[in-house]
XYZ file of N, CA and C in Angstrom:
567
model
N -55.148 7.524 -1.444
C -53.476 7.336 -1.436
C -52.932 6.458 -2.950
N -54.017 5.658 -3.020
C -53.435 4.582 -3.679
C -53.581 5.445 -5.274
N -54.625 6.080 -5.254
C -54.739 7.097 -6.789
C -53.557 8.008 -6.735
N -52.953 8.521 -6.370
C -51.308 8.940 -6.153
C -50.415 7.972 -6.658
N -50.511 6.853 -6.615
C -49.198 5.817 -7.048
C -49.935 5.805 -8.271
N -51.300 5.079 -9.040
C -51.587 5.329 -9.787
C -51.071 6.214 -11.136
N -51.236 7.366 -10.423
C -51.265 8.523 -11.555
C -49.587 9.149 -11.789
N -49.151 8.646 -10.774
C -47.405 8.624 -11.020
C -46.739 7.406 -11.293
N -47.330 6.428 -12.204
C -46.834 5.083 -12.125
C -46.196 5.599 -13.792
N -47.026 6.120 -14.679
C -46.074 6.238 -16.120
C -45.228 7.590 -15.985
N -44.075 7.590 -16.859
C -43.079 8.458 -16.938
C -44.039 10.071 -17.383
N -44.684 10.216 -17.742
C -45.388 11.601 -18.496
C -45.983 12.008 -16.964
N -46.520 11.020 -16.098
C -47.102 11.517 -15.211
C -46.359 11.669 -14.266
N -45.074 11.499 -13.788
C -43.892 11.508 -13.691
C -43.766 12.852 -13.457
N -43.192 13.092 -14.646
C -42.849 14.352 -15.032
C -43.248 15.706 -14.334
N -45.424 15.035 -14.888
C -46.089 16.317 -14.653
C -46.579 16.618 -12.914
N -45.862 15.534 -12.378
C -46.201 15.217 -10.191
C -44.590 15.499 -10.379
N -44.043 15.739 -10.559
C -42.508 16.442 -9.795
C -42.496 18.339 -10.510
N -42.972 18.433 -11.348
C -43.520 19.746 -11.558
C -44.505 20.683 -10.770
N -46.118 19.948 -10.767
C -46.724 19.963 -9.119
C -46.017 20.337 -7.931
N -45.180 19.659 -7.672
C -44.672 19.510 -6.174
C -43.747 21.129 -6.118
N -43.321 20.704 -7.777
C -41.832 21.874 -7.586
C -42.870 23.487 -7.878
N -44.000 23.763 -7.885
C -44.751 24.738 -7.957
C -45.564 25.060 -6.856
N -45.900 23.714 -5.536
C -45.948 23.623 -4.204
C -45.177 24.101 -3.780
N -43.644 23.786 -3.740
C -42.580 24.368 -3.740
C -42.014 25.896 -3.292
N -42.250 25.919 -4.604
C -42.230 27.839 -4.919
C -43.325 28.248 -3.901
N -44.469 27.694 -3.952
C -45.959 28.711 -3.699
C -45.529 28.721 -2.006
N -45.130 27.709 -1.581
C -44.634 27.698 0.160
C -43.598 28.681 0.658
N -42.615 28.849 -0.659
C -41.498 29.502 -0.541
C -41.870 31.304 -0.315
N -42.967 31.382 -0.967
C -43.534 32.925 -1.318
C -44.326 33.468 -0.002
N -45.018 32.462 0.905
C -46.137 32.429 1.941
C -45.125 32.414 2.751
N -44.039 31.614 2.789
C -43.256 31.682 4.400
C -43.190 32.493 5.213
N -42.682 33.904 4.772
C -42.364 35.017 5.584
C -43.690 35.219 6.325
N -44.935 35.074 5.577
C -46.008 35.881 6.293
C -46.902 34.849 7.038
N -46.781 33.487 6.570
C -47.358 32.516 7.281
C -46.454 31.211 7.517
N -45.765 31.514 8.646
C -44.241 30.186 8.712
C -44.900 29.139 9.180
N -46.070 29.325 9.997
C -46.404 27.752 10.558
C -47.501 26.959 10.039
N -48.384 27.605 9.028
C -48.783 27.108 8.083
C -47.874 26.841 6.930
N -46.740 26.864 6.901
C -45.830 26.640 5.286
C -45.166 25.611 6.031
N -44.566 25.500 7.520
C -43.836 24.289 7.676
C -44.676 23.310 8.326
N -45.862 23.304 8.479
C -46.548 22.243 8.474
C -47.158 21.974 6.464
N -47.345 22.467 5.771
C -47.545 22.056 4.546
C -46.987 21.387 3.836
N -45.517 22.011 4.206
C -43.947 21.372 3.650
C -43.849 19.682 4.612
N -44.040 19.771 5.597
C -44.057 18.239 6.350
C -45.234 17.670 5.321
N -46.542 17.884 5.225
C -47.161 17.375 4.721
C -46.881 16.626 2.817
N -46.790 17.632 2.519
C -45.852 17.728 1.070
C -45.055 16.460 0.903
N -44.018 16.461 2.066
C -43.014 15.814 1.916
C -43.586 14.163 2.453
N -44.830 14.143 3.260
C -45.251 12.994 3.444
C -45.964 12.494 1.539
N -46.274 13.457 1.059
C -46.556 13.206 -0.486
C -45.923 12.483 -1.090
N -44.536 13.147 -0.865
C -43.850 13.154 -2.095
C -43.096 11.653 -1.747
N -43.054 11.065 -0.326
C -42.315 10.189 -0.406
C -43.057 8.844 -0.484
N -44.489 9.257 -0.119
C -45.317 8.263 -0.972
C -45.640 7.609 -2.219
N -45.460 8.710 -2.853
C -45.038 8.074 -4.501
C -43.966 7.717 -4.783
N -43.210 7.926 -3.647
C -41.875 7.577 -4.119
C -40.412 8.744 -4.711
N -41.141 10.166 -4.332
C -39.905 11.002 -4.902
C -39.174 11.225 -3.350
N -37.367 10.206 -3.191
C -37.111 10.494 -1.635
C -36.661 12.028 -2.164
N -35.993 12.600 -3.274
C -35.189 13.877 -3.005
C -36.250 15.282 -3.166
N -37.461 14.638 -3.497
C -38.486 15.915 -3.657
C -38.945 15.973 -1.776
N -39.176 14.869 -1.699
C -39.605 15.022 0.244
C -38.156 15.172 0.934
N -37.278 15.099 0.540
C -35.822 15.818 1.545
C -35.965 17.135 1.631
N -36.296 17.828 -0.283
C -36.307 19.156 -0.486
C -37.615 19.239 0.708
N -38.531 19.250 0.762
C -39.951 19.812 1.917
C -39.254 19.796 2.908
N -38.505 18.975 3.513
C -38.553 18.646 5.039
C -37.195 19.699 5.347
N -36.503 19.720 4.289
C -35.062 20.924 4.400
C -36.209 22.835 4.660
N -37.069 22.675 3.639
C -37.753 23.768 3.265
C -38.615 24.241 4.967
N -38.876 23.181 5.456
C -39.592 23.078 6.881
C -38.730 23.797 7.873
N -37.585 23.192 7.384
C -36.386 23.438 8.728
C -36.067 25.010 8.538
N -35.524 25.681 7.356
C -35.091 26.416 6.954
C -36.100 27.985 7.445
N -37.595 27.077 7.085
C -38.874 28.192 7.634
C -38.830 28.357 9.459
N -38.660 26.801 9.742
C -38.110 27.084 10.912
C -37.199 27.822 11.696
N -36.232 28.065 11.299
C -34.886 28.725 11.411
C -35.234 30.103 11.521
N -35.990 30.646 10.345
C -35.928 32.301 9.630
C -36.942 32.797 10.455
N -38.164 32.067 10.312
C -39.328 32.706 10.229
C -40.118 32.544 12.087
N -39.784 31.579 11.936
C -41.079 30.869 13.650
C -39.801 31.454 14.485
N -40.301 32.402 15.369
C -39.440 33.300 16.505
C -40.212 33.049 17.814
N -41.560 32.942 18.180
C -42.080 32.704 19.598
C -41.759 31.631 20.064
N -41.515 31.355 21.073
C -40.824 30.314 22.065
C -42.192 29.039 21.655
N -43.528 29.240 22.000
C -44.062 28.553 22.335
C -44.392 27.915 20.759
N -44.519 28.653 19.841
C -44.768 28.188 18.622
C -43.431 27.427 18.055
N -42.094 27.751 18.210
C -40.614 26.977 17.869
C -41.158 25.287 18.679
N -41.514 25.474 19.773
C -41.335 24.139 20.611
C -42.662 23.260 19.539
N -43.598 23.704 19.342
C -45.069 22.994 18.560
C -44.282 22.498 17.433
N -43.658 23.858 16.541
C -43.308 23.698 15.074
C -41.753 22.128 15.037
N -41.163 22.313 15.768
C -39.896 21.175 16.203
C -40.424 20.003 15.847
N -41.722 19.591 16.893
C -41.969 18.534 17.169
C -42.855 18.225 16.196
N -43.392 18.861 15.427
C -44.457 18.782 14.285
C -43.368 18.142 13.427
N -42.384 18.508 13.643
C -41.340 18.314 12.456
C -40.579 16.743 12.577
N -40.311 16.760 13.934
C -39.673 15.561 14.638
C -40.926 14.312 13.839
N -42.387 14.645 14.263
C -43.484 13.294 14.204
C -43.472 13.227 12.516
N -43.054 14.393 11.748
C -43.377 13.913 10.121
C -42.540 13.534 10.123
N -41.218 13.331 10.353
C -39.940 12.324 9.931
C -40.376 11.238 10.279
N -40.591 10.789 11.697
C -40.952 9.611 11.989
C -41.653 8.883 11.193
N -42.433 9.403 10.449
C -43.326 8.696 9.655
C -42.720 8.327 7.869
N -42.038 9.108 8.015
C -41.489 9.217 6.490
C -40.644 7.804 6.129
N -40.366 7.202 5.339
C -39.499 5.955 5.876
C -38.638 5.715 4.050
N -38.867 6.902 3.502
C -38.061 6.725 1.761
C -36.693 7.122 1.946
N -36.637 7.851 3.023
C -34.791 8.476 3.174
C -33.972 7.433 2.869
N -32.530 7.575 2.091
C -31.590 7.159 2.263
C -31.105 7.396 3.621
N -30.272 6.254 4.248
C -29.639 6.421 5.344
C -29.125 7.653 5.487
N -28.253 8.164 4.420
C -27.077 9.490 4.250
C -28.486 10.457 4.800
N -29.632 10.819 3.505
C -30.247 11.816 3.763
C -31.181 12.027 5.282
N -31.507 10.378 5.863
C -32.165 10.543 6.947
C -30.971 10.909 8.016
N -30.344 10.874 8.253
C -28.955 10.979 9.439
C -28.821 12.141 9.438
N -28.854 12.797 8.430
C -28.611 14.224 8.119
C -29.586 14.989 8.390
N -30.776 14.732 8.102
C -32.137 15.380 8.427
C -32.497 14.875 10.333
N -32.028 13.886 10.783
C -32.571 13.939 12.026
C -31.129 14.204 13.174
N -30.442 15.034 12.714
C -29.260 15.377 13.147
C -29.451 16.646 13.306
N -29.868 17.370 12.259
C -30.299 18.640 12.147
C -31.762 18.880 13.262
N -32.066 18.403 13.013
C -33.744 18.225 14.351
C -33.303 18.219 15.430
N -32.220 17.091 15.759
C -32.020 17.445 16.804
C -30.743 18.743 17.822
N -30.297 19.346 16.996
C -29.455 20.002 16.853
C -31.137 21.165 17.701
N -31.628 21.127 16.416
C -32.355 22.517 16.656
C -33.294 22.530 17.847
N -33.167 21.222 18.166
C -33.964 21.053 19.238
C -33.674 21.190 20.565
N -31.925 21.019 20.450
C -31.263 21.496 21.914
C -31.381 22.789 21.833
N -31.601 23.608 20.661
C -31.503 25.362 20.799
C -32.832 25.906 21.568
N -34.127 25.237 22.173
C -35.098 25.709 22.406
C -35.081 26.718 24.084
N -35.747 27.448 23.854
C -35.314 28.302 25.230
C -35.680 27.613 26.436
N -37.088 27.090 26.791
C -37.601 25.962 27.719
C -36.957 25.112 28.160
N -36.186 24.862 28.890
C -35.943 23.778 29.487
C -36.994 22.396 29.324
N -37.938 22.530 29.316
C -38.855 21.429 29.393
C -39.382 21.373 27.791
N -39.504 22.176 27.187
C -39.804 22.129 25.900
C -38.443 21.301 25.208
N -37.298 21.970 25.744
C -35.995 20.939 25.101
C -35.995 19.983 25.011
N -35.976 19.367 26.374
C -35.835 17.954 26.754
C -37.217 17.296 26.128
N -38.146 17.929 26.339
C -39.545 17.310 25.314
C -38.996 16.700 24.086
N -38.546 17.912 23.360
C -38.089 17.652 21.698
C -37.169 16.949 21.845
N -35.701 16.784 22.339
C -34.704 15.983 22.259
C -35.180 14.596 22.658
N -35.692 14.365 23.263
C -36.658 13.170 23.991
C -37.215 12.458 22.632
N -38.374 13.448 22.050
C -38.504 12.872 20.784
C -37.708 12.468 19.622
N -36.547 13.201 19.643
C -35.708 13.078 18.410
C -35.079 11.666 18.794
N -35.174 10.801 20.400
C -34.565 9.988 20.228
C -35.072 8.690 19.468
N -36.470 8.855 19.453
C -37.221 8.046 18.686
C -36.904 7.757 17.097
N -35.986 8.705 16.847
C -35.930 9.172 15.308
C -34.662 8.321 14.977
N -33.617 7.737 15.721
C -32.583 7.194 16.116
C -32.561 5.572 16.221
N -33.803 5.021 16.237
C -34.016 3.755 16.074
C -35.400 3.403 15.299
N -35.481 4.221 14.405
C -36.953 3.768 13.252
C -36.513 2.760 12.282
N -37.753 2.058 12.310
C -38.053 1.134 11.655
C -39.237 1.222 10.838
N -39.420 0.636 9.388
C -40.234 0.568 8.490
C -41.124 -0.439 9.812
N -42.966 0.587 9.535
C -43.845 -0.633 10.052
C -43.977 -1.851 9.018
N -44.943 -2.988 9.482
C -45.184 -3.882 8.402
C -46.266 -3.284 6.949
N -45.908 -3.380 5.814
C -46.298 -3.356 4.821
C -45.891 -1.842 4.337
N -45.043 -1.518 4.917
C -44.796 0.293 4.662
C -43.612 -0.317 3.543
N -43.396 1.010 2.543
C -42.800 0.976 1.601
C -41.231 0.393 2.054
N -40.686 0.274 0.820
C -39.666 -0.525 1.438
C -38.949 -2.048 1.645
N -40.602 -2.158 2.746
C -40.643 -3.500 2.901
C -40.930 -4.828 1.981
N -40.964 -5.644 2.056
C -40.958 -6.878 1.413
C -42.519 -7.630 2.253
N -43.492 -8.370 0.929
C -44.654 -9.471 1.683
C -43.927 -10.199 2.436
N -42.619 -10.961 2.497
C -41.573 -11.923 3.226
C -41.440 -11.378 4.557
N -40.648 -10.015 4.575
C -40.671 -9.251 5.438
C -41.505 -9.238 6.559
N -42.850 -8.615 6.371
C -43.977 -8.567 6.910
C -44.265 -9.937 7.595
N -44.419 -11.151 6.799
C -44.467 -12.591 7.303
C -44.002 -12.674 8.394
N -42.418 -12.542 8.377
C -41.171 -12.750 9.206
C -42.126 -12.057 10.545
N -42.023 -10.754 10.056
C -42.053 -9.994 11.329
C -43.523 -9.907 12.261
N -44.596 -10.860 11.864
C -46.130 -10.994 12.339
C -46.010 -11.435 13.695
N -45.328 -12.323 13.850
C -45.465 -12.614 15.317
C -44.772 -11.480 16.501
N -44.020 -11.308 15.999
C -43.431 -9.652 16.541
C -44.457 -7.957 16.794
N -44.895 -8.329 15.163
C -45.854 -7.296 15.357
C -46.768 -7.184 16.718
N -47.597 -8.623 16.745
C -48.681 -8.718 17.792
C -48.099 -8.455 19.273
N -46.842 -9.019 19.001
C -46.667 -8.645 21.003
C -46.247 -7.352 20.695
N -46.253 -6.153 20.070
C -45.844 -5.187 19.692
C -47.112 -4.385 20.065
N -48.111 -4.959 19.266
C -49.351 -4.256 19.314
C -49.587 -4.259 20.650
N -49.812 -5.589 21.353
C -49.868 -5.537 23.034
C -49.611 -4.899 23.852
N -48.359 -4.477 23.567
C -47.240 -3.704 24.895
C -48.141 -2.118 24.734
N -48.098 -1.529 22.998
C -48.691 -0.622 22.688
C -50.327 -0.288 23.413
N -50.972 -1.286 23.696
C -52.086 -1.821 23.472
C -52.425 -0.874 25.459
N -51.349 -1.726 25.894
C -50.921 -1.311 27.486
C -50.415 -0.178 28.033
N -49.803 0.380 27.212
C -49.680 1.768 27.263
C -50.265 2.738 26.749
N -50.709 2.509 25.823
C -51.773 3.554 25.623
C -53.137 3.558 26.711
N -53.631 2.532 27.041
C -54.178 2.829 28.970
C -53.793 3.107 29.711
N -52.108 2.785 29.811
C -51.879 3.870 30.657
C -52.291 5.599 30.609
N -51.586 5.586 29.383
C -51.608 7.258 29.390
C -53.366 7.732 29.539
N -53.886 6.953 28.795
C -55.229 7.438 29.459
C -55.716 7.258 30.295
N -55.181 6.938 31.654
C -55.670 6.808 33.031
C -54.700 8.410 33.553
N -53.327 8.322 32.944
C -52.614 9.323 33.755
C -53.580 10.785 33.468
N -54.388 10.745 31.868
C -54.711 11.896 31.099
C -56.290 12.429 31.760
N -56.496 11.245 32.181
C -58.230 11.308 33.411
C -57.560 11.866 34.547
N -56.463 10.986 35.422
C -55.965 12.166 36.730
C -55.302 13.248 36.272
N -54.885 13.892 35.735
C -54.726 15.108 34.855
C -55.804 16.325 34.896
N -56.957 15.623 34.298
C -58.082 16.556 34.321
C -58.470 16.566 35.008
N -58.895 15.487 36.082
C -59.404 15.656 37.465
C -58.585 16.650 38.326
N -57.214 17.192 37.970
C -56.170 17.902 39.198
C -56.789 19.043 38.334
N -56.948 19.216 37.548
C -57.051 20.229 36.685
C -58.126 21.232 37.287
N -59.668 20.430 37.218
C -61.208 20.647 37.350
C -60.823 20.875 39.066
N -59.883 20.503 40.037
C -59.869 20.520 41.308
C -59.409 22.003 41.596
N -57.950 21.968 40.660
C -57.647 23.503 41.046
C -58.575 24.734 40.367
N -59.272 24.054 39.471
C -60.093 25.613 38.947
C -61.156 25.500 39.933
N -61.626 24.689 40.875
C -62.884 24.868 41.643
C -62.374 25.443 42.893
N -61.077 25.024 43.037
C -60.107 26.340 44.581
C -60.265 27.287 44.449
N -59.218 27.484 42.806
C -59.379 28.781 42.522
C -60.222 29.961 42.235
N -61.249 29.239 41.973
C -62.492 30.474 41.633
C -62.837 30.562 43.897
């Protein structure tokens, strides 16, 4: 990814990069009707790439294209649930958007989450959307300074410990779920 930043550094390279992103957008628009799930995933990944090299407007367009693809072409309930959660996760890891653009995107994603058919999918998606409303850039992310990273160093270590504890709890729960599935399979056979 560092190579991408170096390649975009000059004016000529910025122009070429924007042309490449434009070509990617056109290509994804062309295949959206036939391969909507792949198009949606590629749009989110392209938004990540655009954000990484500092193109906020292009990243916004790719997320908007992913939302349009979701609304227009993905019709199966399970695929819709997976797709909206993929968009939510993608938005959670992009830190370049201005407050206004970010607010617009997360509001639209939350609305779309509330329209899922199954209540469990709806609840899960809306719950995931809630994390978007208090997003902060991680240490060393775009837009953060070294001074901010040093100031947050103590808090970061504490948060890392909390995350480790949470991961351990989730691993234990996953093991219990797997054991229950095996028991249920044995009983049903």
